[in-house]
PDB file of C-alpha atoms in Angstrom:
ATOM      1  CA  MET O   1      -4.296  -9.861   8.218  1.00 91.00           C
ATOM      2  CA  ILE O   2      -1.808 -10.560   5.375  1.00 89.00           C
ATOM      3  CA  VAL O   3       2.360 -10.012   6.080  1.00 93.00           C
ATOM      4  CA  GLY O   4       5.047  -9.315   2.871  1.00 92.00           C
ATOM      5  CA  PHE O   5       2.361 -10.919  -0.183  1.00 90.00           C
ATOM      6  CA  PRO O   6       3.372  -9.624  -3.165  1.00 91.00           C
ATOM      7  CA  VAL O   7       1.238  -8.421  -5.411  1.00 88.00           C
ATOM      8  CA  ASN O   8       2.039 -10.764  -8.195  1.00 87.00           C
ATOM      9  CA  LYS O   9       5.066 -12.785  -9.283  1.00 89.00           C
ATOM     10  CA  THR O  10       6.404  -9.783 -10.691  1.00 90.00           C
ATOM     11  CA  HIS O  11       6.799  -8.019  -7.225  1.00 92.00           C
ATOM     12  CA  VAL O  12       8.833 -11.173  -6.301  1.00 93.00           C
ATOM     13  CA  ASN O  13      12.617 -11.232  -6.133  1.00 95.00           C
ATOM     14  CA  THR O  14      13.966 -14.110  -8.563  1.00 93.00           C
ATOM     15  CA  ARG O  15      17.028 -14.857  -5.406  1.00 94.00           C
ATOM     16  CA  LEU O  16      14.059 -16.288  -4.001  1.00 91.00           C
ATOM     17  CA  GLN O  17      13.927 -18.567  -6.824  1.00 89.00           C
ATOM     18  CA  THR O  18      17.439 -20.049  -6.962  1.00 91.00           C
ATOM     19  CA  GLU O  19      18.994 -19.624  -3.388  1.00 92.00           C
ATOM     20  CA  MET O  20      19.291 -22.420  -1.249  1.00 92.00           C
ATOM     21  CA  PRO O  21      17.451 -21.134   2.108  1.00 90.00           C
ATOM     22  CA  ALA O  22      20.441 -21.162   4.328  1.00 88.00           C
ATOM     23  CA  ASP O  23      21.485 -18.030   2.024  1.00 90.00           C
ATOM     24  CA  LEU O  24      17.598 -16.470   1.667  1.00 89.00           C
ATOM     25  CA  GLU O  25      18.270 -16.721   5.932  1.00 87.00           C
ATOM     26  CA  LYS O  26      21.187 -14.650   5.770  1.00 86.00           C
ATOM     27  CA  TRP O  27      20.465 -12.537   2.811  1.00 89.00           C
ATOM     28  CA  LEU O  28      16.982 -11.574   4.629  1.00 87.00           C
ATOM     29  CA  LEU O  29      18.288 -11.344   8.054  1.00 82.00           C
ATOM     30  CA  THR O  30      21.273  -9.213   8.224  1.00 73.00           C
ATOM     31  CA  GLY O  31      21.388  -6.940  10.809  1.00 70.00           C
ATOM     32  CA  ALA O  32      17.965  -8.108  11.823  1.00 67.00           C
ATOM     33  CA  THR O  33      17.818  -8.843  15.954  1.00 78.00           C
ATOM     34  CA  ILE O  34      16.150 -11.806  14.881  1.00 79.00           C
ATOM     35  CA  PRO O  35      15.759 -15.040  18.204  1.00 78.00           C
ATOM     36  CA  ASP O  36      18.678 -18.097  17.076  1.00 81.00           C
ATOM     37  CA  ILE O  37      15.650 -20.847  16.885  1.00 83.00           C
ATOM     38  CA  ALA O  38      14.110 -18.144  14.441  1.00 81.00           C
ATOM     39  CA  ARG O  39      17.416 -18.018  11.771  1.00 79.00           C
ATOM     40  CA  LEU O  40      17.982 -21.503  12.645  1.00 83.00           C
ATOM     41  CA  GLU O  41      14.397 -22.586  11.554  1.00 86.00           C
ATOM     42  CA  ALA O  42      14.317 -20.120   8.361  1.00 83.00           C
ATOM     43  CA  ALA O  43      17.721 -21.861   7.049  1.00 82.00           C
ATOM     44  CA  LYS O  44      15.630 -25.493   7.232  1.00 87.00           C
ATOM     45  CA  THR O  45      12.959 -24.597   4.790  1.00 89.00           C
ATOM     46  CA  ASP O  46      12.030 -26.445   2.973  1.00 90.00           C
ATOM     47  CA  THR O  47      13.544 -25.795  -1.170  1.00 89.00           C
ATOM     48  CA  GLN O  48      10.773 -26.422  -3.229  1.00 91.00           C
ATOM     49  CA  ALA O  49       8.231 -25.240  -1.010  1.00 91.00           C
ATOM     50  CA  ILE O  50       9.555 -21.747  -1.839  1.00 90.00           C
ATOM     51  CA  ARG O  51       9.499 -22.912  -5.314  1.00 90.00           C
ATOM     52  CA  ASN O  52       5.921 -24.051  -4.870  1.00 91.00           C
ATOM     53  CA  SER O  53       5.259 -20.971  -3.729  1.00 91.00           C
ATOM     54  CA  ILE O  54       6.056 -18.960  -6.033  1.00 90.00           C
ATOM     55  CA  HIS O  55       4.926 -20.780  -8.253  1.00 90.00           C
ATOM     56  CA  GLY O  56       1.623 -20.407  -6.799  1.00 88.00           C
ATOM     57  CA  LEU O  57       1.464 -16.680  -7.922  1.00 88.00           C
ATOM     58  CA  ASP O  58       1.478 -17.775 -11.709  1.00 88.00           C
ATOM     59  CA  ASN O  59      -2.446 -17.330 -11.802  1.00 85.00           C
ATOM     60  CA  LEU O  60      -2.803 -15.288  -9.001  1.00 82.00           C
ATOM     61  CA  ASP O  61      -2.989 -11.189  -7.989  1.00 81.00           C
ATOM     62  CA  LEU O  62      -3.652  -9.448  -5.486  1.00 80.00           C
ATOM     63  CA  LEU O  63      -5.885  -6.741  -6.825  1.00 78.00           C
ATOM     64  CA  ASP O  64      -8.745  -9.009  -8.585  1.00 80.00           C
ATOM     65  CA  LEU O  65      -8.400 -11.444  -5.500  1.00 79.00           C
ATOM     66  CA  ALA O  66      -9.163  -7.493  -2.977  1.00 77.00           C
ATOM     67  CA  LYS O  67     -11.736  -6.771  -5.380  1.00 78.00           C
ATOM     68  CA  ASN O  68     -14.080  -9.405  -4.025  1.00 81.00           C
ATOM     69  CA  LEU O  69     -12.546  -8.920  -0.152  1.00 78.00           C
ATOM     70  CA  GLN O  70     -15.943  -8.705   1.644  1.00 82.00           C
ATOM     71  CA  HIS O  71     -14.294  -8.622   5.121  1.00 85.00           C
ATOM     72  CA  PRO O  72     -11.399  -5.966   6.268  1.00 88.00           C
ATOM     73  CA  CYS O  73      -7.438  -6.808   4.873  1.00 88.00           C
ATOM     74  CA  LEU O  74      -4.254  -5.483   6.247  1.00 91.00           C
ATOM     75  CA  LEU O  75      -1.453  -5.398   3.936  1.00 92.00           C
ATOM     76  CA  VAL O  76       1.669  -5.530   5.860  1.00 95.00           C
ATOM     77  CA  HIS O  77       5.120  -4.760   4.975  1.00 95.00           C
ATOM     78  CA  GLY O  78       8.936  -3.736   5.977  1.00 95.00           C
ATOM     79  CA  GLN O  79      10.427  -1.218   4.354  1.00 95.00           C
ATOM     80  CA  ASN O  80      13.402  -2.655   4.224  1.00 94.00           C
ATOM     81  CA  ASP O  81      11.940  -5.827   2.491  1.00 95.00           C
ATOM     82  CA  GLN O  82      14.278  -7.320  -0.132  1.00 94.00           C
ATOM     83  CA  ALA O  83      12.158  -9.707  -0.832  1.00 95.00           C
ATOM     84  CA  ILE O  84       9.543  -8.837  -1.737  1.00 95.00           C
ATOM     85  CA  THR O  85       8.324  -5.510  -3.599  1.00 94.00           C
ATOM     86  CA  ILE O  86       5.860  -2.884  -1.491  1.00 93.00           C
ATOM     87  CA  PRO O  87       2.445  -2.217  -3.304  1.00 89.00           C
ATOM     88  CA  ASN O  88       2.533   1.283  -4.592  1.00 86.00           C
ATOM     89  CA  GLY O  89       0.702   4.301  -4.333  1.00 80.00           C
ATOM     90  CA  GLU O  90      -1.546   3.180  -7.857  1.00 79.00           C
ATOM     91  CA  ILE O  91      -1.671  -0.169  -6.390  1.00 80.00           C
ATOM     92  CA  ILE O  92      -3.199   1.122  -3.534  1.00 81.00           C
ATOM     93  CA  ASP O  93      -5.266   3.667  -5.001  1.00 81.00           C
ATOM     94  CA  ASN O  94      -6.957   0.630  -6.707  1.00 79.00           C
ATOM     95  CA  MET O  95      -7.737  -1.609  -3.349  1.00 82.00           C
ATOM     96  CA  PRO O  96     -11.076  -1.389  -1.899  1.00 81.00           C
ATOM     97  CA  ASP O  97     -11.719   0.500   1.024  1.00 83.00           C
ATOM     98  CA  LEU O  98     -11.542  -2.644   3.346  1.00 86.00           C
ATOM     99  CA  SER O  99      -8.054  -2.888   2.790  1.00 86.00           C
ATOM    100  CA  HIS O 100      -5.134  -0.885   4.512  1.00 90.00           C
ATOM    101  CA  LEU O 101      -1.428  -0.458   3.896  1.00 92.00           C
ATOM    102  CA  ILE O 102       0.614  -0.615   6.930  1.00 94.00           C
ATOM    103  CA  VAL O 103       4.491  -0.132   6.322  1.00 94.00           C
ATOM    104  CA  PHE O 104       6.650  -0.643   9.583  1.00 95.00           C
ATOM    105  CA  GLU O 105       9.652   1.308   8.791  1.00 93.00           C
ATOM    106  CA  GLU O 106      12.808   0.034  10.459  1.00 91.00           C
ATOM    107  CA  SER O 107      11.648  -4.273   9.051  1.00 92.00           C
ATOM    108  CA  GLY O 108      12.644  -6.077   6.136  1.00 92.00           C
ATOM    109  CA  HIS O 109      10.486  -9.717   5.125  1.00 92.00           C
ATOM    110  CA  TYR O 110      10.274 -10.308   8.733  1.00 91.00           C
ATOM    111  CA  PRO O 111       8.473  -7.534  10.259  1.00 93.00           C
ATOM    112  CA  MET O 112       6.736  -9.434  13.228  1.00 92.00           C
ATOM    113  CA  LEU O 113       9.838 -10.616  13.778  1.00 90.00           C
ATOM    114  CA  THR O 114      11.665  -7.094  13.851  1.00 88.00           C
ATOM    115  CA  GLU O 115       9.435  -5.350  15.277  1.00 91.00           C
ATOM    116  CA  THR O 116       7.417  -7.691  17.524  1.00 91.00           C
ATOM    117  CA  ASN O 117       5.614  -5.413  19.924  1.00 91.00           C
ATOM    118  CA  LYS O 118       4.175  -2.816  17.263  1.00 93.00           C
ATOM    119  CA  PHE O 119       3.107  -6.175  15.094  1.00 94.00           C
ATOM    120  CA  ASN O 120       1.299  -7.844  18.472  1.00 94.00           C
ATOM    121  CA  ARG O 121      -0.560  -4.597  18.874  1.00 93.00           C
ATOM    122  CA  LEU O 122      -1.334  -4.002  15.150  1.00 95.00           C
ATOM    123  CA  LEU O 123      -2.443  -7.554  15.435  1.00 95.00           C
ATOM    124  CA  ASN O 124      -4.389  -6.794  18.310  1.00 94.00           C
ATOM    125  CA  ASP O 125      -5.536  -3.778  16.509  1.00 94.00           C
ATOM    126  CA  PHE O 126      -6.800  -4.918  13.627  1.00 94.00           C
ATOM    127  CA  LEU O 127      -8.790  -8.565  15.244  1.00 94.00           C
ATOM    128  CA  ALA O 128     -10.637  -6.026  17.367  1.00 94.00           C
ATOM    129  CA  LEU O 129     -12.080  -4.662  14.425  1.00 92.00           C
ATOM    130  CA  GLU O 130     -15.406  -4.542  14.005  1.00 89.00           C
ATOM    131  CA  SER O 131     -16.937  -6.070  11.544  1.00 84.00           C
ATOM    132  CA  GLY O 132     -17.528  -4.323   8.312  1.00 80.00           C
ATOM    133  CA  LYS O 133     -15.186  -1.484   9.312  1.00 87.00           C
ATOM    134  CA  SER O 134     -12.177  -0.464   7.602  1.00 87.00           C
ATOM    135  CA  PRO O 135      -8.726  -0.727   9.082  1.00 91.00           C
ATOM    136  CA  SER O 136      -8.039   2.682   7.028  1.00 89.00           C
ATOM    137  CA  ASP O 137      -7.820   3.817  10.674  1.00 86.00           C
ATOM    138  CA  LEU O 138      -5.277   1.630  12.323  1.00 88.00           C
ATOM    139  CA  GLN O 139      -2.063   2.731  12.861  1.00 86.00           C
ATOM    140  CA  LEU O 140       1.624   1.414  14.614  1.00 84.00           C
ATOM    141  CA  LYS O 141       1.938   2.848  18.188  1.00 77.00           C
ATOM    142  CA  GLU O 142       4.261   1.537  20.456  1.00 67.00           C
ATOM    143  CA  GLU O 143       3.911  -0.519  23.479  1.00 56.00           C
ATOM    144  CA  TRP O 144       1.880   0.108  25.899  1.00 52.00           C
ATOM    145  CA  LYS O 145       4.147   0.807  28.823  1.00 51.00           C
ATOM    146  CA  ARG O 146       2.672  -0.974  32.821  1.00 52.00           C
ATOM    147  CA  ARG O 147       3.264   1.956  34.778  1.00 51.00           C
ATOM    148  CA  VAL O 148       3.992   0.940  37.639  1.00 55.00           C
ATOM    149  CA  ARG O 149       2.739   3.155  41.355  1.00 54.00           C
TER     150      ARG O 149
END
């Protein structure tokens, strides 16, 4: 499972390279119901670590990596992600059969924090896939609710 990963460096908003972590935290988490501890930790992120991560994308292309996939790969993005551009239809059409994109409609850059129950359910379903089976049948599901009698 790959969450919010850019296809290549052109899919990364330049603000990630120029702004301080505290400003990025406010930008990416505005309006989201996020635990305070996550906000505090996000604001403490090492600026150089962010820049190094983005610099690491200089010679990396997700489509090139995907061509050699031998295991299922699930791409997860938030519809409202301002930091990373969601792959378009043409890119998705060129992905191998063992890959699949799922978009969290109500999330931004952190679907695992904003739609935690759906994310965890999807993660469990992905991890439970039989070896070699495509994740294309996976879909977002609401949390199972335990019935009390």
